[in-house]
GROMACS .gro file of N, CA and C in nm:
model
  432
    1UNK      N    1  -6.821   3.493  13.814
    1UNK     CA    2  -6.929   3.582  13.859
    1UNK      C    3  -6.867   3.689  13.949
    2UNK      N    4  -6.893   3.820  13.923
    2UNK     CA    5  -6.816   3.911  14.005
    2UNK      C    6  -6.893   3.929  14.136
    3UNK      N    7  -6.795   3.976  14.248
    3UNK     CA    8  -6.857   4.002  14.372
    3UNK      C    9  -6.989   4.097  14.373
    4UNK      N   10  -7.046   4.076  14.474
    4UNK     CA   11  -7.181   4.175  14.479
    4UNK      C   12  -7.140   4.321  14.474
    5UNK      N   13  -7.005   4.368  14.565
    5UNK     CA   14  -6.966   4.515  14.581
    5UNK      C   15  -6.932   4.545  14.410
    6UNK      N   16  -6.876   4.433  14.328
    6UNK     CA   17  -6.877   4.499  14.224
    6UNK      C   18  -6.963   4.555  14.130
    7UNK      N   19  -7.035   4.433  14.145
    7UNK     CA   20  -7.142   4.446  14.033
    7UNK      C   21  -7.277   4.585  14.098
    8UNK      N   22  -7.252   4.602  14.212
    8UNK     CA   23  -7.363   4.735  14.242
    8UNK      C   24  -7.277   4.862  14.205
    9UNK      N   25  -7.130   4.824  14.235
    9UNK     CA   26  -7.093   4.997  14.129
    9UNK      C   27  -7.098   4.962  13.996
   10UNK      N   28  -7.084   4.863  13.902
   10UNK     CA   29  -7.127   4.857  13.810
   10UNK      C   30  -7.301   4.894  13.751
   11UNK      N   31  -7.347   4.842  13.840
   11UNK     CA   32  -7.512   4.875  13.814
   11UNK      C   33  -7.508   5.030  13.859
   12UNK      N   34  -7.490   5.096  13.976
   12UNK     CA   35  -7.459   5.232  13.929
   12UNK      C   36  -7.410   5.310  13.813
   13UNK      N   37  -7.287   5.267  13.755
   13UNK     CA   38  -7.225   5.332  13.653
   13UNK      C   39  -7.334   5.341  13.557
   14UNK      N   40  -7.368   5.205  13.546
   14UNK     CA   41  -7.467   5.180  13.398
   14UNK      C   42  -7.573   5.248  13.410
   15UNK      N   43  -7.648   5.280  13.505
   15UNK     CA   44  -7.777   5.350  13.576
   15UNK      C   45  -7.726   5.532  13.505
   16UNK      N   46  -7.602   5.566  13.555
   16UNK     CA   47  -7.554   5.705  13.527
   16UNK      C   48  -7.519   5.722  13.397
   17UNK      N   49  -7.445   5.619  13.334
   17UNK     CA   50  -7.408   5.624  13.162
   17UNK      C   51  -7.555   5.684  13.108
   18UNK      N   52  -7.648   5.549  13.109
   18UNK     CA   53  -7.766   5.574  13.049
   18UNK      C   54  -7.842   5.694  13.029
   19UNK      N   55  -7.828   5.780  13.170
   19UNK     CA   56  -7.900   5.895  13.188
   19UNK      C   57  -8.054   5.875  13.172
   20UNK      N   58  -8.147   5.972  13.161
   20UNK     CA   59  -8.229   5.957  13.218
   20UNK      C   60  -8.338   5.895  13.119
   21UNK      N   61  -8.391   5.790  13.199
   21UNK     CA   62  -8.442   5.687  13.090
   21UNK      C   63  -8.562   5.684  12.988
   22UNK      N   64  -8.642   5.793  13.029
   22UNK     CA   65  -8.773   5.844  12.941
   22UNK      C   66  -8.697   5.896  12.802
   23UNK      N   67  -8.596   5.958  12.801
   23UNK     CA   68  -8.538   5.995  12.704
   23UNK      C   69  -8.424   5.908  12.612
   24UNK      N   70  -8.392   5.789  12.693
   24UNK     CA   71  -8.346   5.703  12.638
   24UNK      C   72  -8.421   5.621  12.583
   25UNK      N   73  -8.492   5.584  12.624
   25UNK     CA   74  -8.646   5.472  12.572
   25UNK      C   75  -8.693   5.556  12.474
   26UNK      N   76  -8.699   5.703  12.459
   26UNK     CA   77  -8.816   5.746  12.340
   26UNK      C   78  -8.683   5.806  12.230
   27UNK      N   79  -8.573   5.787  12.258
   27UNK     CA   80  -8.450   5.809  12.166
   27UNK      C   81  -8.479   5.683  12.055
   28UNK      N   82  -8.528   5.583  12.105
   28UNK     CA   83  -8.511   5.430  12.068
   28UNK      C   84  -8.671   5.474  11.970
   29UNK      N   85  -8.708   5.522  11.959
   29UNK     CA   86  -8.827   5.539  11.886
   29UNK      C   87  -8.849   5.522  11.742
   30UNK      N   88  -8.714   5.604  11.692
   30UNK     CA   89  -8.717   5.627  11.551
   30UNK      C   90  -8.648   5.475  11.521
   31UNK      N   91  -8.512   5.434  11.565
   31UNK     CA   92  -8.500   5.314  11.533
   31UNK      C   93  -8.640   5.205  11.481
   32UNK      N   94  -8.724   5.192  11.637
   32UNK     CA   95  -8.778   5.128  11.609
   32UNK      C   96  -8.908   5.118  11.562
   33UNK      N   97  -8.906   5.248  11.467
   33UNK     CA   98  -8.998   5.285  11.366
   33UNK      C   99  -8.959   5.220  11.246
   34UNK      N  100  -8.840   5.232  11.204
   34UNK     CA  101  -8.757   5.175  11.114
   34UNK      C  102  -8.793   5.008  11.115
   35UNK      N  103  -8.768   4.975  11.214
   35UNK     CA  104  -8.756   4.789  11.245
   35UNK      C  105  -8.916   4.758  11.205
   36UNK      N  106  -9.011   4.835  11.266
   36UNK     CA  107  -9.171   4.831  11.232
   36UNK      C  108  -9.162   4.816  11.063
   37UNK      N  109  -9.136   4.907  10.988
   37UNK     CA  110  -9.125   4.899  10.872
   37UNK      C  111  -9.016   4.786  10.782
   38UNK      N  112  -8.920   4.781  10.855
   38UNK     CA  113  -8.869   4.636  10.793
   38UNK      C  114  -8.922   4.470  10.832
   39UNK      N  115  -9.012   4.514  10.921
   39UNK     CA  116  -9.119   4.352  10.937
   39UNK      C  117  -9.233   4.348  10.908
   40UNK      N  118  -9.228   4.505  10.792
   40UNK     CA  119  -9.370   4.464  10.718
   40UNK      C  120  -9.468   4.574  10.733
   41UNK      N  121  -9.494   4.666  10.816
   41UNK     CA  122  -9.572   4.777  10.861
   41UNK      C  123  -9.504   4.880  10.750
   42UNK      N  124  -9.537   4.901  10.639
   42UNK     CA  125  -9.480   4.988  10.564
   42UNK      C  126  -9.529   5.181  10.604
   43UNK      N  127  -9.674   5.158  10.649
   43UNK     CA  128  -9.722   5.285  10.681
   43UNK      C  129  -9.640   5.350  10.783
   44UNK      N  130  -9.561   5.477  10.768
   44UNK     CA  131  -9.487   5.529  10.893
   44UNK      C  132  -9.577   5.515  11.014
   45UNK      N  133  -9.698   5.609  10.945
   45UNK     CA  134  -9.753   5.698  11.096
   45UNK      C  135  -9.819   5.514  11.168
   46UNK      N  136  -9.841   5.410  11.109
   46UNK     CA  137  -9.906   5.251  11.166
   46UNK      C  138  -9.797   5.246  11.257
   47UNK      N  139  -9.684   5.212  11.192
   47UNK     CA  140  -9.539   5.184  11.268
   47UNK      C  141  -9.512   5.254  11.400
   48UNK      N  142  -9.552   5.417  11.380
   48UNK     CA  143  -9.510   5.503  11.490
   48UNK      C  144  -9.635   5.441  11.618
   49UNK      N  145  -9.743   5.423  11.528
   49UNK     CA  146  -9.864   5.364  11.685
   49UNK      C  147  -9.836   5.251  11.757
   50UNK      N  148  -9.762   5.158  11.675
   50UNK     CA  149  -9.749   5.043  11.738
   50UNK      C  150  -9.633   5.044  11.793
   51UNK      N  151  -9.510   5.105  11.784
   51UNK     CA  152  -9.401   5.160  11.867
   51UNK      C  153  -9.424   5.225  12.021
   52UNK      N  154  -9.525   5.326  11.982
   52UNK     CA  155  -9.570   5.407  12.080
   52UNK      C  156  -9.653   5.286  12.187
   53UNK      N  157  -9.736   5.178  12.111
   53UNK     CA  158  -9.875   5.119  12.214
   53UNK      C  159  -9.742   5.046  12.256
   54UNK      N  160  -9.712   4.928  12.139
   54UNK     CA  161  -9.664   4.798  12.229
   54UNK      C  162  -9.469   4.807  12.265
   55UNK      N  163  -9.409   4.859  12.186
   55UNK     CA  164  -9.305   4.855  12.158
   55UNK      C  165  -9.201   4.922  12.296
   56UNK      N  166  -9.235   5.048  12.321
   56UNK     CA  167  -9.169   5.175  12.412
   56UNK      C  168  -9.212   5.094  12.544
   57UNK      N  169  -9.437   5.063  12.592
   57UNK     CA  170  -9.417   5.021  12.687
   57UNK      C  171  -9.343   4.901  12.742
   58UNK      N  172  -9.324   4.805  12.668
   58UNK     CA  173  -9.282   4.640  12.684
   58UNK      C  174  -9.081   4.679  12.735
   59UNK      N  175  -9.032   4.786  12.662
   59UNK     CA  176  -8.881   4.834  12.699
   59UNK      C  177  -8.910   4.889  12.804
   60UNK      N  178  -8.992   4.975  12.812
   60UNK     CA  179  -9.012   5.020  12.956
   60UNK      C  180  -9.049   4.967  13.113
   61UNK      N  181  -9.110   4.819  13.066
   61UNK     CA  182  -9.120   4.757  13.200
   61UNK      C  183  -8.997   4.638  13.195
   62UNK      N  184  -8.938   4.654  13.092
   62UNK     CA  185  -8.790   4.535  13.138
   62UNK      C  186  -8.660   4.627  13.136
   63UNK      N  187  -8.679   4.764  13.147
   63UNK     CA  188  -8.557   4.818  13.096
   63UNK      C  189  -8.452   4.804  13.233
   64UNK      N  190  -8.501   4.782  13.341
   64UNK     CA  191  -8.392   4.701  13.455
   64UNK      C  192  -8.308   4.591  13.428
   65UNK      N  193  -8.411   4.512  13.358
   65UNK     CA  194  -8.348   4.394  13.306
   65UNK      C  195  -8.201   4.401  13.227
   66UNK      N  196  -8.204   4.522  13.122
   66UNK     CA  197  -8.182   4.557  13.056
   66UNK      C  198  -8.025   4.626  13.145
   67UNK      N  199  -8.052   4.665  13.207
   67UNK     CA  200  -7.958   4.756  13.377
   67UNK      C  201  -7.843   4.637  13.377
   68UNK      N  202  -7.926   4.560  13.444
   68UNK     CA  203  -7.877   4.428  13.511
   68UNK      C  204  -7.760   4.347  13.457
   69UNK      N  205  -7.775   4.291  13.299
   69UNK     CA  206  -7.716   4.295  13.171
   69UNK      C  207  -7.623   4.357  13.142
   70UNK      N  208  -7.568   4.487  13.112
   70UNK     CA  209  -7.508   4.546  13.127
   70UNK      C  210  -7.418   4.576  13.259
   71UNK      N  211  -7.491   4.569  13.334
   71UNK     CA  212  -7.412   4.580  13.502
   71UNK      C  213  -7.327   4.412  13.522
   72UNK      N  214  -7.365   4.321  13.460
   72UNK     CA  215  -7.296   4.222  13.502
   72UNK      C  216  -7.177   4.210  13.358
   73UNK      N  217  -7.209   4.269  13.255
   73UNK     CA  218  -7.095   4.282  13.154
   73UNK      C  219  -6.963   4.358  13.194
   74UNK      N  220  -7.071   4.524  13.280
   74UNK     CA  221  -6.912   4.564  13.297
   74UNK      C  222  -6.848   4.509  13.450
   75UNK      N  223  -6.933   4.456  13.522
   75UNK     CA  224  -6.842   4.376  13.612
   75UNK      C  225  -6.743   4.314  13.588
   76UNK      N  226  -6.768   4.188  13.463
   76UNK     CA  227  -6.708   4.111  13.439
   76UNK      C  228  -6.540   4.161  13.398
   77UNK      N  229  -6.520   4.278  13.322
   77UNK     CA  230  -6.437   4.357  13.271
   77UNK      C  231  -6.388   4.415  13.377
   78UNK      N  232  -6.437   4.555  13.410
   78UNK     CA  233  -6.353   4.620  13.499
   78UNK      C  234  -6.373   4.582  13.661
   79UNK      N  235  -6.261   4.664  13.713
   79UNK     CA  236  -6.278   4.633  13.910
   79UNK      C  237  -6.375   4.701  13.956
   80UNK      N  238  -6.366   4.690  14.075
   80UNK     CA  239  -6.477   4.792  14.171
   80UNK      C  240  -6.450   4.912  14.158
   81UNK      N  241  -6.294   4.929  14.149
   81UNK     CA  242  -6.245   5.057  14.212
   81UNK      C  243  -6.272   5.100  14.057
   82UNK      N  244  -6.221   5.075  13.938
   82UNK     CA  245  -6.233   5.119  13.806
   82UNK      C  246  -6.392   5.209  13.769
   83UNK      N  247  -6.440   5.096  13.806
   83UNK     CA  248  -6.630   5.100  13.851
   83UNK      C  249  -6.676   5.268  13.922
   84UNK      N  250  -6.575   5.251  14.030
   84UNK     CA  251  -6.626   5.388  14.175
   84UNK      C  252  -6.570   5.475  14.027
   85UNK      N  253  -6.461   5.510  14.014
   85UNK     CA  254  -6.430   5.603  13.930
   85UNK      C  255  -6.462   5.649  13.841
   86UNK      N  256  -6.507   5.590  13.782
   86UNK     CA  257  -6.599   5.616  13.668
   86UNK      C  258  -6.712   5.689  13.689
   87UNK      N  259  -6.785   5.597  13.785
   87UNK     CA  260  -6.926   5.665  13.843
   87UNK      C  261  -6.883   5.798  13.913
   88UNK      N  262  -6.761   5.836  13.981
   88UNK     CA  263  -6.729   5.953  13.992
   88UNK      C  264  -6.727   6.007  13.928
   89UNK      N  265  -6.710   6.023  13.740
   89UNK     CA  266  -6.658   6.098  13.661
   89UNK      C  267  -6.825   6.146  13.657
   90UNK      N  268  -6.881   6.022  13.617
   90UNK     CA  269  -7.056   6.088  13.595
   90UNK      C  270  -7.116   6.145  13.692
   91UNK      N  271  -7.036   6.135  13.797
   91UNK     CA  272  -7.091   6.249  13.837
   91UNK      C  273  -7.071   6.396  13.862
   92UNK      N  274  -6.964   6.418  13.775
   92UNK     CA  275  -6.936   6.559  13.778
   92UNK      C  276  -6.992   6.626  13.639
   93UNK      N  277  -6.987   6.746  13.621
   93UNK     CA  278  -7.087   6.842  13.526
   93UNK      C  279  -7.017   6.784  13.386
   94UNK      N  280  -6.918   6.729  13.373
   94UNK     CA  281  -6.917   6.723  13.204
   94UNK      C  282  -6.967   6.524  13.201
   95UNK      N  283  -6.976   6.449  13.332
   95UNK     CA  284  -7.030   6.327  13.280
   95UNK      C  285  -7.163   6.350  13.309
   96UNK      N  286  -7.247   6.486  13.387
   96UNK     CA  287  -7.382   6.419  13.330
   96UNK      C  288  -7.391   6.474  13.196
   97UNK      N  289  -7.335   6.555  13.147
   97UNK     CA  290  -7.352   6.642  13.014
   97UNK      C  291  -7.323   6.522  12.916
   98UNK      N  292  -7.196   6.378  12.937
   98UNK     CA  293  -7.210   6.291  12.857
   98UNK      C  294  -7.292   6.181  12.832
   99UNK      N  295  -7.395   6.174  13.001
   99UNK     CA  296  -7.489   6.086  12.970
   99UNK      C  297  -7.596   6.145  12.951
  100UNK      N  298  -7.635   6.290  12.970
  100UNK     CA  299  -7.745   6.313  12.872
  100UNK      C  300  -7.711   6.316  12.739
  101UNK      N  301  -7.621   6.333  12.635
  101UNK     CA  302  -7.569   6.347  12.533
  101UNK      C  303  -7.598   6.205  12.482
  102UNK      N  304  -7.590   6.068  12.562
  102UNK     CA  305  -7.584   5.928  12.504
  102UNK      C  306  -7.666   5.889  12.422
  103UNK      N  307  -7.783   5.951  12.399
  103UNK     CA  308  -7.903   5.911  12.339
  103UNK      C  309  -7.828   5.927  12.155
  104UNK      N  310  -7.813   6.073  12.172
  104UNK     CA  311  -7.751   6.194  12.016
  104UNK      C  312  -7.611   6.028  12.015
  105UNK      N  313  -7.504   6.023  12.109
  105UNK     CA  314  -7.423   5.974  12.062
  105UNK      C  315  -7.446   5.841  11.984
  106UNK      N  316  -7.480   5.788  12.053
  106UNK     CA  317  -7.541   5.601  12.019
  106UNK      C  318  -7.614   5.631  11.888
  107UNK      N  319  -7.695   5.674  11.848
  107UNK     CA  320  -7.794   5.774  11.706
  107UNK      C  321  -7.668   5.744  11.602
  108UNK      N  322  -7.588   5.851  11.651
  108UNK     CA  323  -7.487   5.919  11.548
  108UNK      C  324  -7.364   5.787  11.520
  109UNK      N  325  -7.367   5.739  11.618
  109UNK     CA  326  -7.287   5.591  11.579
  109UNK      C  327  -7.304   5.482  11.536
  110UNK      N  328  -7.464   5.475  11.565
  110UNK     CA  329  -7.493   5.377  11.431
  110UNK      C  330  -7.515   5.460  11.297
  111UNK      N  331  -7.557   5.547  11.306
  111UNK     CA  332  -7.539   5.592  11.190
  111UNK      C  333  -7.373   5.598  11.123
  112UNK      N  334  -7.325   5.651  11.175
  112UNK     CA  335  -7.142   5.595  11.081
  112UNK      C  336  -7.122   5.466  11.090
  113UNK      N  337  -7.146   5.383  11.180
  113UNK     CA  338  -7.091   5.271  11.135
  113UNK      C  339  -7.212   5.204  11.012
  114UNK      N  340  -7.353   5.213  10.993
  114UNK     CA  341  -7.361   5.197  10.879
  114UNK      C  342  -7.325   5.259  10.769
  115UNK      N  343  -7.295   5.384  10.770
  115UNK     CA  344  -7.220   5.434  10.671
  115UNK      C  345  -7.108   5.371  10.602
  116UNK      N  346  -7.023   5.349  10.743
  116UNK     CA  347  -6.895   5.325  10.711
  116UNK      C  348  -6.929   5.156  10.658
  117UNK      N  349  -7.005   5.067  10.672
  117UNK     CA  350  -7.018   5.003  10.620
  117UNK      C  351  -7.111   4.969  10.511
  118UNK      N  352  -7.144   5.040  10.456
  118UNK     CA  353  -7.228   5.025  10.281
  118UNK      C  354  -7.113   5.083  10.226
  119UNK      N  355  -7.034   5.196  10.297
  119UNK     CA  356  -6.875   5.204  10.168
  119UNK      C  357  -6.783   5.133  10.149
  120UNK      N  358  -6.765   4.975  10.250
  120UNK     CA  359  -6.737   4.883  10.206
  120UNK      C  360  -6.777   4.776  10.104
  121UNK      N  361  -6.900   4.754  10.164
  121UNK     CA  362  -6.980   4.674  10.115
  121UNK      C  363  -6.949   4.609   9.977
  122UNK      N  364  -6.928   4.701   9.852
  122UNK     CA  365  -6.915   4.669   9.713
  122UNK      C  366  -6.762   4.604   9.698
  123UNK      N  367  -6.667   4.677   9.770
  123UNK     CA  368  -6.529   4.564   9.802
  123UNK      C  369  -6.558   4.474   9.861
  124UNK      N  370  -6.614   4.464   9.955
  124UNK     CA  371  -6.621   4.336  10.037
  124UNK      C  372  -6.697   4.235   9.994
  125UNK      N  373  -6.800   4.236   9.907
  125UNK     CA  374  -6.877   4.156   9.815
  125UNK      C  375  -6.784   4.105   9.720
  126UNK      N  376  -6.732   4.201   9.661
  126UNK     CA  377  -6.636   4.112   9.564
  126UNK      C  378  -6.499   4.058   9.595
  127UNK      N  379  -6.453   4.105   9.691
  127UNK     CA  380  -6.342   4.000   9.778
  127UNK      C  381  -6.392   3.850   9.805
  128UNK      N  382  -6.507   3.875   9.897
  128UNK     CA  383  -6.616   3.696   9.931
  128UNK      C  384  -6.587   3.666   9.850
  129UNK      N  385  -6.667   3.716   9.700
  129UNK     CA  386  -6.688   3.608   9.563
  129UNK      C  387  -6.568   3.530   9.516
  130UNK      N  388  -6.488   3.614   9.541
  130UNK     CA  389  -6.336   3.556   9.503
  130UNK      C  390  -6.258   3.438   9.576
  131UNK      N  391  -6.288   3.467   9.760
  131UNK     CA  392  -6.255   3.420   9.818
  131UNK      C  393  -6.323   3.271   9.819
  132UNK      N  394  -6.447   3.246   9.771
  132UNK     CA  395  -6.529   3.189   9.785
  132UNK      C  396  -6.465   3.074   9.691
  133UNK      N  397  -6.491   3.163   9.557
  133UNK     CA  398  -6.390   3.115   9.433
  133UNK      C  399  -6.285   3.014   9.448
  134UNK      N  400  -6.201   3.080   9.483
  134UNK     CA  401  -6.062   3.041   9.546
  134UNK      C  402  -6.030   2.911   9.614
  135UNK      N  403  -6.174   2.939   9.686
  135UNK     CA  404  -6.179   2.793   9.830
  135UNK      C  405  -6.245   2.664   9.743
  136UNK      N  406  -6.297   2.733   9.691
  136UNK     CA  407  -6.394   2.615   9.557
  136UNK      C  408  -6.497   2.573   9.641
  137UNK      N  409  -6.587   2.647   9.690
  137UNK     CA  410  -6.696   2.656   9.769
  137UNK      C  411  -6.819   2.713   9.708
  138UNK      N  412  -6.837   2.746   9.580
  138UNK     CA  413  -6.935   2.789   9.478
  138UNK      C  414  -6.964   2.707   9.419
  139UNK      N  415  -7.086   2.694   9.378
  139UNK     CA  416  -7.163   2.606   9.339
  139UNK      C  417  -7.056   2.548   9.204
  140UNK      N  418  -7.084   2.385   9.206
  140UNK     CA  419  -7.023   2.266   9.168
  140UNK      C  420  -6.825   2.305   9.174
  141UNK      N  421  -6.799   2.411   9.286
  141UNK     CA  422  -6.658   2.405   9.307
  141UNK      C  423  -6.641   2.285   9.443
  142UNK      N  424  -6.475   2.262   9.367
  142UNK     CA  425  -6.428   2.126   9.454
  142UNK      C  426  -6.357   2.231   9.603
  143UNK      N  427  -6.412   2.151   9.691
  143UNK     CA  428  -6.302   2.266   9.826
  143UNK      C  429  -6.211   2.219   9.829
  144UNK      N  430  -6.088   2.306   9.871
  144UNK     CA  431  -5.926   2.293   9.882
  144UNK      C  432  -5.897   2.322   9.951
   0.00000   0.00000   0.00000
């Protein structure tokens, strides 16, 4: 468990990464318009109401929680002093420019990494099958 001095520049840093949180919480929107529709709400504009009623407020009254979590992750990792520095960087004109930017970045990175992974996908399916094969772990195969 890291010391208290750490974990409050950590909960700073994470507080400054995030940037400002109305815009982080309603960044999270379209995602979880998406998630609405993969548990069944097929209607966009249904999905977008129930995002908007239950979804945004329920993140919005734990999103400390959410702080906290993160503040004790990067404790665990970096020092205090690693911690101060950092939070120094955010605070000069190109780190708030990167934590307002976090919303676009995090977006754009799941987006490539699913990219980058459905252009695996069709190799990597047929590697398993093989591998699977191989191990004799497919149905009525002997394992080896």
């Amino acid at each position: 468990m890291p010391d208290p001095a750490t974990l409050k520049a950590a909960r700073e840093v994470v507080t400054q990464m995030q940037g400002d949180r109305t815009t982080t919480l309603n960044s999270m929107s379209g995602p979880m318009v998406a998630m609405m529709q993969q548990m069944g709400i097929k209607e966009q504009d249904r999905a977008q109401v129930l995002v908007q009623e239950v979804v945004l407020p329920m993140l919005t009254a734990r999103y400390d929680d959410l702080l906290d979590i993160q503040a004790r992750s990067f404790a665990g990792v970096l020092s205090k002093e690693d911690l101060q520095a950092i939070g120094a960087f955010y605070g000069t004109p190109a780190g708030k420019r990167l934590a307002a930017a976090q919303p676009q970045l995090a977006q754009a990175q799941l987006t490539g990494m699913t990219q980058w992974m459905g252009q695996m996908m069709p190799e990597m399916q047929t590697k398993l099958t093989q591998a699977i094969k191989a191990h004799g772990w497919g149905p009525g195969g002997k394992a080896k």
